[in-house]
């Protein structure tokens, strides 16, 4: 079922791309309702915009904490257009249909990464935004919801191709994406609140973003993707690839096993771990990094062939010269000296991560 877009509500913290989507709505004679700074931005474009307070008959209050949490907003989003009781309630309470919302959330993730004060982080927890997104997504049978700036072009194309309407298929796909977004957002907040506790968490969820789609999974007929945890900034997914092609699924598993093992050693003690198929085939410490590597290699020189090497100190020229004497898939270290980088360049298929 196609739904003609007559009224759109826009409330965005990220205003990139806003001009092009607003111009598209104007071209299709769609009424625009907006909030605070977003309304000002739209007005500055020379486009007519109605402030949400005209819809709610309430001003924004409490430093913007309360502005869209109102029956005139959520009734307009949640009403079933084909339900006589819903339509009657709208008439009785003078609630207008809202056919499209474009909402992105307060930048909580960016705020916690910048290590702002706790009270600043708390103020960047969006309440009204997720509530509107969930209302619209639940009622996707009648309402279109856009929360990703990257979907603006798709929305514009959809409106152009359907004479200002959207299809159910389009609305359903955006609804699914919206619930993923709000779940991700709430997981970030939950994990942030639990960040300094050692107490068991009764219900746990994690927040992660797609980093890359891998060539295949554990076996060639399987698919796999790599996701980055938004609460961490270290580990294999966050490592810098100095040379070589992207890691495979099995490379990532082995590399993580090697990294976790080498992290057991003190940084001031040169230590090396060699991993093959997620199992250690050599682990050692020594007076120097090169000595530690030679000891680790001597544990099982056969299994080390084609393995993954993790080192806990900067790789120097001497260590690099020894490492390249056998075939190695991946090397992981805190850093690599310029001399060692030049040595590794002689092995095109060698991946080097820092």
Tab-separated table of C-alpha atoms in Angstrom:
chain	number	residue	atom	x	y	z
A	1	UNK	CA	0.000	0.000	0.000
A	2	UNK	CA	1.364	3.391	-1.013
A	3	UNK	CA	0.978	6.259	1.466
A	4	UNK	CA	0.893	9.866	0.275
A	5	UNK	CA	3.177	12.043	2.391
A	6	UNK	CA	1.325	15.174	3.438
A	7	UNK	CA	3.043	16.106	6.712
A	8	UNK	CA	6.637	15.494	7.791
A	9	UNK	CA	8.208	16.073	11.198
A	10	UNK	CA	11.942	16.765	11.210
A	11	UNK	CA	14.187	16.871	14.304
A	12	UNK	CA	17.882	16.237	13.709
A	13	UNK	CA	21.079	16.879	15.625
A	14	UNK	CA	23.146	16.004	12.541
A	15	UNK	CA	22.056	18.541	9.941
A	16	UNK	CA	24.257	17.303	7.103
A	17	UNK	CA	22.231	16.734	3.937
A	18	UNK	CA	19.205	18.445	5.488
A	19	UNK	CA	18.967	21.027	2.704
A	20	UNK	CA	18.470	18.498	-0.097
A	21	UNK	CA	15.802	16.503	1.699
A	22	UNK	CA	13.943	19.671	2.719
A	23	UNK	CA	13.967	20.901	-0.875
A	24	UNK	CA	12.528	17.557	-1.979
A	25	UNK	CA	9.708	17.835	0.562
A	26	UNK	CA	9.003	21.374	-0.647
A	27	UNK	CA	8.809	20.185	-4.260
A	28	UNK	CA	6.170	17.623	-3.254
A	29	UNK	CA	4.163	20.237	-1.291
A	30	UNK	CA	4.707	18.394	1.987
A	31	UNK	CA	4.027	20.355	5.178
A	32	UNK	CA	7.102	20.469	7.424
A	33	UNK	CA	6.884	20.513	11.210
A	34	UNK	CA	10.100	20.859	13.158
A	35	UNK	CA	11.762	21.542	16.507
A	36	UNK	CA	14.150	24.163	17.867
A	37	UNK	CA	17.428	24.458	16.005
A	38	UNK	CA	16.213	22.255	13.158
A	39	UNK	CA	13.243	24.557	12.547
A	40	UNK	CA	15.577	27.549	12.447
A	41	UNK	CA	17.868	25.810	9.930
A	42	UNK	CA	14.898	25.026	7.682
A	43	UNK	CA	13.564	28.581	7.936
A	44	UNK	CA	17.015	29.900	7.008
A	45	UNK	CA	16.723	27.896	3.770
A	46	UNK	CA	13.676	29.982	2.873
A	47	UNK	CA	11.315	27.037	3.336
A	48	UNK	CA	8.062	27.310	5.298
A	49	UNK	CA	8.207	25.384	8.564
A	50	UNK	CA	5.756	24.972	11.438
A	51	UNK	CA	7.178	24.814	14.945
A	52	UNK	CA	6.195	21.668	16.847
A	53	UNK	CA	4.824	23.835	19.661
A	54	UNK	CA	2.010	24.849	17.279
A	55	UNK	CA	1.153	21.149	17.047
A	56	UNK	CA	1.319	20.455	20.778
A	57	UNK	CA	0.117	23.857	22.061
A	58	UNK	CA	2.978	23.618	24.540
A	59	UNK	CA	6.327	25.391	24.405
A	60	UNK	CA	9.606	23.497	24.533
A	61	UNK	CA	10.595	23.374	28.189
A	62	UNK	CA	13.198	22.158	30.667
A	63	UNK	CA	16.125	23.043	28.392
A	64	UNK	CA	14.562	21.084	25.534
A	65	UNK	CA	14.073	17.895	27.556
A	66	UNK	CA	10.351	18.111	26.856
A	67	UNK	CA	9.155	19.121	23.395
A	68	UNK	CA	7.793	16.148	21.400
A	69	UNK	CA	6.538	13.941	24.259
A	70	UNK	CA	2.913	14.822	23.585
A	71	UNK	CA	-0.257	13.005	22.381
A	72	UNK	CA	-0.523	15.324	19.368
A	73	UNK	CA	2.861	14.031	18.181
A	74	UNK	CA	2.588	10.368	19.131
A	75	UNK	CA	-1.102	10.195	18.256
A	76	UNK	CA	-0.235	11.505	14.806
A	77	UNK	CA	2.446	8.830	14.480
A	78	UNK	CA	0.632	5.851	16.004
A	79	UNK	CA	-2.881	6.268	14.621
A	80	UNK	CA	-4.054	3.485	12.315
A	81	UNK	CA	-5.510	5.349	9.375
A	82	UNK	CA	-7.921	2.493	8.573
A	83	UNK	CA	-9.217	2.083	12.145
A	84	UNK	CA	-12.466	4.041	12.723
A	85	UNK	CA	-11.857	4.309	16.483
A	86	UNK	CA	-8.389	5.727	15.922
A	87	UNK	CA	-9.680	8.218	13.364
A	88	UNK	CA	-12.500	9.239	15.705
A	89	UNK	CA	-10.038	9.820	18.557
A	90	UNK	CA	-7.988	12.026	16.249
A	91	UNK	CA	-11.030	14.097	15.374
A	92	UNK	CA	-12.084	14.451	19.009
A	93	UNK	CA	-8.644	15.631	20.113
A	94	UNK	CA	-7.677	17.527	16.946
A	95	UNK	CA	-4.665	15.286	16.200
A	96	UNK	CA	-3.150	15.584	12.714
A	97	UNK	CA	-1.581	12.696	10.813
A	98	UNK	CA	2.213	12.701	10.646
A	99	UNK	CA	3.180	10.653	7.604
A	100	UNK	CA	6.965	10.987	7.699
A	101	UNK	CA	9.515	11.644	10.399
A	102	UNK	CA	13.180	12.396	9.866
A	103	UNK	CA	14.910	12.098	13.220
A	104	UNK	CA	18.480	11.414	14.255
A	105	UNK	CA	19.511	11.238	17.856
A	106	UNK	CA	21.594	13.308	20.237
A	107	UNK	CA	25.285	12.404	19.720
A	108	UNK	CA	25.668	10.273	22.844
A	109	UNK	CA	28.334	8.029	21.303
A	110	UNK	CA	30.505	10.941	20.192
A	111	UNK	CA	30.068	12.601	23.593
A	112	UNK	CA	31.267	9.618	25.638
A	113	UNK	CA	34.218	9.098	23.282
A	114	UNK	CA	35.295	12.694	23.887
A	115	UNK	CA	35.346	11.924	27.633
A	116	UNK	CA	33.047	14.771	28.555
A	117	UNK	CA	31.870	15.230	32.143
A	118	UNK	CA	29.183	12.807	33.286
A	119	UNK	CA	26.463	15.463	33.385
A	120	UNK	CA	27.211	16.418	29.763
A	121	UNK	CA	26.962	12.763	28.720
A	122	UNK	CA	23.626	12.413	30.496
A	123	UNK	CA	22.224	15.475	28.728
A	124	UNK	CA	23.128	13.796	25.433
A	125	UNK	CA	20.848	10.850	26.183
A	126	UNK	CA	17.962	11.389	23.779
A	127	UNK	CA	14.468	10.604	25.063
A	128	UNK	CA	12.015	12.204	22.662
A	129	UNK	CA	13.912	11.081	19.565
A	130	UNK	CA	13.861	7.319	20.270
A	131	UNK	CA	10.228	7.580	21.385
A	132	UNK	CA	9.203	9.137	18.054
A	133	UNK	CA	11.313	6.698	16.053
A	134	UNK	CA	9.786	3.685	17.790
A	135	UNK	CA	6.255	5.045	17.377
A	136	UNK	CA	6.766	5.660	13.664
A	137	UNK	CA	8.527	2.327	13.084
A	138	UNK	CA	5.783	0.423	14.903
A	139	UNK	CA	3.213	2.109	12.650
A	140	UNK	CA	5.206	1.651	9.432
A	141	UNK	CA	2.017	0.434	7.768
A	142	UNK	CA	1.169	4.128	7.491
A	143	UNK	CA	4.275	6.118	8.534
A	144	UNK	CA	7.707	6.487	6.931
A	145	UNK	CA	10.651	6.814	9.326
A	146	UNK	CA	14.163	7.962	8.416
A	147	UNK	CA	16.940	8.055	11.011
A	148	UNK	CA	20.092	7.683	8.897
A	149	UNK	CA	21.462	10.603	6.866
A	150	UNK	CA	22.645	7.967	4.400
A	151	UNK	CA	19.002	7.169	3.556
A	152	UNK	CA	18.111	10.697	2.406
A	153	UNK	CA	18.848	9.956	-1.245
A	154	UNK	CA	16.708	6.807	-1.102
A	155	UNK	CA	13.840	8.807	0.401
A	156	UNK	CA	14.115	11.474	-2.302
A	157	UNK	CA	14.142	8.808	-5.028
A	158	UNK	CA	11.175	7.039	-3.450
A	159	UNK	CA	9.123	10.251	-3.384
A	160	UNK	CA	10.070	11.086	-6.974
A	161	UNK	CA	9.248	7.613	-8.284
A	162	UNK	CA	5.902	7.422	-6.492
A	163	UNK	CA	4.621	10.986	-6.922
A	164	UNK	CA	5.153	11.990	-3.275
A	165	UNK	CA	4.187	8.605	-1.801
A	166	UNK	CA	6.142	5.738	-0.252
A	167	UNK	CA	5.646	1.994	-0.665
A	168	UNK	CA	5.095	-0.476	2.156
A	169	UNK	CA	8.294	-2.320	1.206
A	170	UNK	CA	10.292	0.893	1.613
A	171	UNK	CA	8.647	1.784	4.926
A	172	UNK	CA	9.162	-1.702	6.353
A	173	UNK	CA	12.871	-1.726	5.475
A	174	UNK	CA	13.359	1.647	7.170
A	175	UNK	CA	11.373	0.493	10.221
A	176	UNK	CA	13.683	-2.504	10.662
A	177	UNK	CA	16.706	-0.233	10.387
A	178	UNK	CA	15.187	2.150	12.930
A	179	UNK	CA	14.685	-0.534	15.583
A	180	UNK	CA	18.326	-1.596	15.063
A	181	UNK	CA	19.349	2.023	15.593
A	182	UNK	CA	17.376	2.507	18.801
A	183	UNK	CA	18.590	-0.857	20.158
A	184	UNK	CA	22.191	0.150	19.396
A	185	UNK	CA	21.666	3.533	21.057
A	186	UNK	CA	20.161	2.029	24.219
A	187	UNK	CA	22.940	-0.575	24.392
A	188	UNK	CA	25.537	2.204	24.316
A	189	UNK	CA	23.807	3.961	27.190
A	190	UNK	CA	23.447	0.752	29.207
A	191	UNK	CA	27.097	-0.203	28.730
A	192	UNK	CA	28.223	3.316	29.637
A	193	UNK	CA	26.305	3.171	32.928
A	194	UNK	CA	27.842	-0.243	33.709
A	195	UNK	CA	31.370	0.764	32.654
A	196	UNK	CA	32.814	1.011	36.183
A	197	UNK	CA	30.998	-1.845	37.870
A	198	UNK	CA	32.200	-5.354	38.611
A	199	UNK	CA	28.748	-6.508	39.627
A	200	UNK	CA	26.959	-9.128	37.466
A	201	UNK	CA	24.622	-7.588	34.906
A	202	UNK	CA	21.239	-9.312	34.827
A	203	UNK	CA	20.470	-8.382	31.214
A	204	UNK	CA	23.279	-7.579	28.803
A	205	UNK	CA	23.386	-6.251	25.264
A	206	UNK	CA	26.257	-4.982	23.160
A	207	UNK	CA	26.559	-2.171	20.638
A	208	UNK	CA	28.622	-2.741	17.510
A	209	UNK	CA	28.865	-1.339	13.993
A	210	UNK	CA	29.645	-3.165	10.771
A	211	UNK	CA	33.324	-2.642	9.994
A	212	UNK	CA	33.718	-4.787	6.890
A	213	UNK	CA	32.211	-7.701	5.003
A	214	UNK	CA	34.745	-10.526	4.844
A	215	UNK	CA	35.482	-12.559	1.735
A	216	UNK	CA	34.093	-15.677	3.419
A	217	UNK	CA	33.624	-17.247	6.840
A	218	UNK	CA	35.407	-20.126	8.550
A	219	UNK	CA	34.914	-22.105	5.332
A	220	UNK	CA	34.666	-20.787	1.750
A	221	UNK	CA	30.934	-21.522	1.442
A	222	UNK	CA	30.094	-19.424	4.522
A	223	UNK	CA	29.648	-15.657	4.789
A	224	UNK	CA	30.990	-13.451	7.579
A	225	UNK	CA	31.275	-9.825	8.652
A	226	UNK	CA	33.444	-7.947	11.138
A	227	UNK	CA	31.839	-5.630	13.675
A	228	UNK	CA	33.523	-3.063	15.922
A	229	UNK	CA	32.415	-2.626	19.515
A	230	UNK	CA	31.591	1.011	20.135
A	231	UNK	CA	32.769	0.813	23.752
A	232	UNK	CA	36.308	-0.219	22.825
A	233	UNK	CA	39.116	1.478	20.921
A	234	UNK	CA	41.672	-1.344	20.952
A	235	UNK	CA	41.851	-4.912	19.707
A	236	UNK	CA	42.129	-6.540	16.283
A	237	UNK	CA	39.099	-4.751	14.720
A	238	UNK	CA	40.672	-1.395	15.659
A	239	UNK	CA	44.231	-2.291	14.615
A	240	UNK	CA	46.058	-0.400	11.864
A	241	UNK	CA	47.038	-2.511	8.852
A	242	UNK	CA	50.530	-1.363	7.820
A	243	UNK	CA	50.859	-3.731	4.875
A	244	UNK	CA	49.193	-6.715	3.220
A	245	UNK	CA	45.606	-7.523	2.280
A	246	UNK	CA	42.656	-7.473	4.661
A	247	UNK	CA	42.427	-10.253	7.238
A	248	UNK	CA	40.172	-13.255	6.668
A	249	UNK	CA	37.745	-14.685	9.226
A	250	UNK	CA	40.292	-17.281	10.374
A	251	UNK	CA	43.078	-14.674	10.440
A	252	UNK	CA	40.978	-12.497	12.747
A	253	UNK	CA	40.223	-15.386	15.106
A	254	UNK	CA	43.889	-16.380	15.274
A	255	UNK	CA	45.070	-12.781	15.570
A	256	UNK	CA	42.719	-12.157	18.478
A	257	UNK	CA	43.917	-15.333	20.227
A	258	UNK	CA	47.523	-14.191	19.785
A	259	UNK	CA	46.773	-10.699	21.055
A	260	UNK	CA	44.884	-11.935	24.115
A	261	UNK	CA	47.752	-14.306	24.966
A	262	UNK	CA	50.519	-11.715	24.634
A	263	UNK	CA	48.530	-9.285	26.804
A	264	UNK	CA	49.136	-11.688	29.717
A	265	UNK	CA	52.789	-10.588	29.763
A	266	UNK	CA	54.200	-7.389	31.254
A	267	UNK	CA	55.134	-4.823	28.622
A	268	UNK	CA	58.653	-4.369	30.024
A	269	UNK	CA	59.414	-8.082	29.471
A	270	UNK	CA	60.028	-8.829	25.772
A	271	UNK	CA	57.551	-11.610	24.907
A	272	UNK	CA	56.305	-13.365	21.769
A	273	UNK	CA	53.416	-15.713	21.033
A	274	UNK	CA	53.045	-17.758	17.847
A	275	UNK	CA	49.524	-19.003	17.107
A	276	UNK	CA	48.258	-21.542	14.579
A	277	UNK	CA	44.555	-22.375	14.266
A	278	UNK	CA	43.815	-20.482	17.517
A	279	UNK	CA	46.310	-22.629	19.475
A	280	UNK	CA	49.711	-21.561	20.786
A	281	UNK	CA	52.600	-23.400	19.144
A	282	UNK	CA	55.225	-21.283	20.840
A	283	UNK	CA	55.308	-18.697	23.650
A	284	UNK	CA	58.391	-17.215	25.281
A	285	UNK	CA	60.008	-14.246	26.995
A	286	UNK	CA	63.628	-13.222	26.646
A	287	UNK	CA	66.267	-10.602	27.275
A	288	UNK	CA	65.399	-8.997	23.939
A	289	UNK	CA	62.491	-9.225	21.534
A	290	UNK	CA	64.607	-11.182	19.069
A	291	UNK	CA	65.621	-13.666	21.754
A	292	UNK	CA	61.979	-14.091	22.818
A	293	UNK	CA	60.991	-14.757	19.194
A	294	UNK	CA	63.729	-17.373	18.683
A	295	UNK	CA	62.677	-19.152	21.881
A	296	UNK	CA	58.991	-19.123	20.852
A	297	UNK	CA	59.870	-20.431	17.396
A	298	UNK	CA	61.971	-23.271	18.835
A	299	UNK	CA	58.927	-24.657	20.675
A	300	UNK	CA	57.484	-26.029	17.398
A	301	UNK	CA	59.173	-24.888	14.206
A	302	UNK	CA	56.853	-26.979	12.032
A	303	UNK	CA	53.553	-25.608	13.327
A	304	UNK	CA	54.884	-22.041	13.309
A	305	UNK	CA	54.929	-22.138	9.493
A	306	UNK	CA	52.017	-20.012	8.264
A	307	UNK	CA	51.191	-18.898	11.795
A	308	UNK	CA	50.419	-15.579	13.448
A	309	UNK	CA	52.992	-13.822	15.619
A	310	UNK	CA	52.130	-11.387	18.409
A	311	UNK	CA	54.854	-9.338	20.093
A	312	UNK	CA	54.490	-7.005	23.063
A	313	UNK	CA	57.140	-4.443	22.081
A	314	UNK	CA	58.126	-2.406	19.040
A	315	UNK	CA	59.631	-4.683	16.385
A	316	UNK	CA	63.236	-3.806	15.651
A	317	UNK	CA	65.455	-4.598	12.664
A	318	UNK	CA	67.020	-7.704	14.240
A	319	UNK	CA	63.672	-9.302	15.118
A	320	UNK	CA	62.159	-8.503	11.719
A	321	UNK	CA	65.124	-10.141	9.969
A	322	UNK	CA	64.507	-13.394	11.842
A	323	UNK	CA	60.731	-13.354	11.388
A	324	UNK	CA	60.875	-13.219	7.585
A	325	UNK	CA	62.970	-16.396	7.398
A	326	UNK	CA	59.772	-18.486	7.542
A	327	UNK	CA	56.320	-17.936	6.059
A	328	UNK	CA	54.093	-15.997	8.420
A	329	UNK	CA	50.476	-14.909	7.845
A	330	UNK	CA	50.126	-11.999	10.286
A	331	UNK	CA	52.332	-10.021	12.656
A	332	UNK	CA	50.848	-8.015	15.537
A	333	UNK	CA	52.853	-5.525	17.610
A	334	UNK	CA	52.431	-2.194	19.414
A	335	UNK	CA	54.649	-0.597	16.756
A	336	UNK	CA	57.222	-1.339	14.051
A	337	UNK	CA	60.500	0.523	13.565
A	338	UNK	CA	61.215	2.124	10.192
A	339	UNK	CA	64.021	-0.391	9.559
A	340	UNK	CA	61.704	-3.307	10.331
A	341	UNK	CA	59.026	-1.888	8.007
A	342	UNK	CA	61.511	-1.906	5.138
A	343	UNK	CA	62.423	-5.528	5.859
A	344	UNK	CA	58.756	-6.608	5.950
A	345	UNK	CA	58.106	-4.956	2.574
A	346	UNK	CA	60.100	-7.747	0.955
A	347	UNK	CA	57.198	-10.105	1.844
A	348	UNK	CA	54.186	-8.852	-0.116
A	349	UNK	CA	51.711	-11.331	1.387
A	350	UNK	CA	52.697	-10.614	4.988
A	351	UNK	CA	50.089	-8.660	6.972
A	352	UNK	CA	51.473	-6.348	9.637
A	353	UNK	CA	49.162	-4.894	12.296
A	354	UNK	CA	49.867	-2.342	15.003
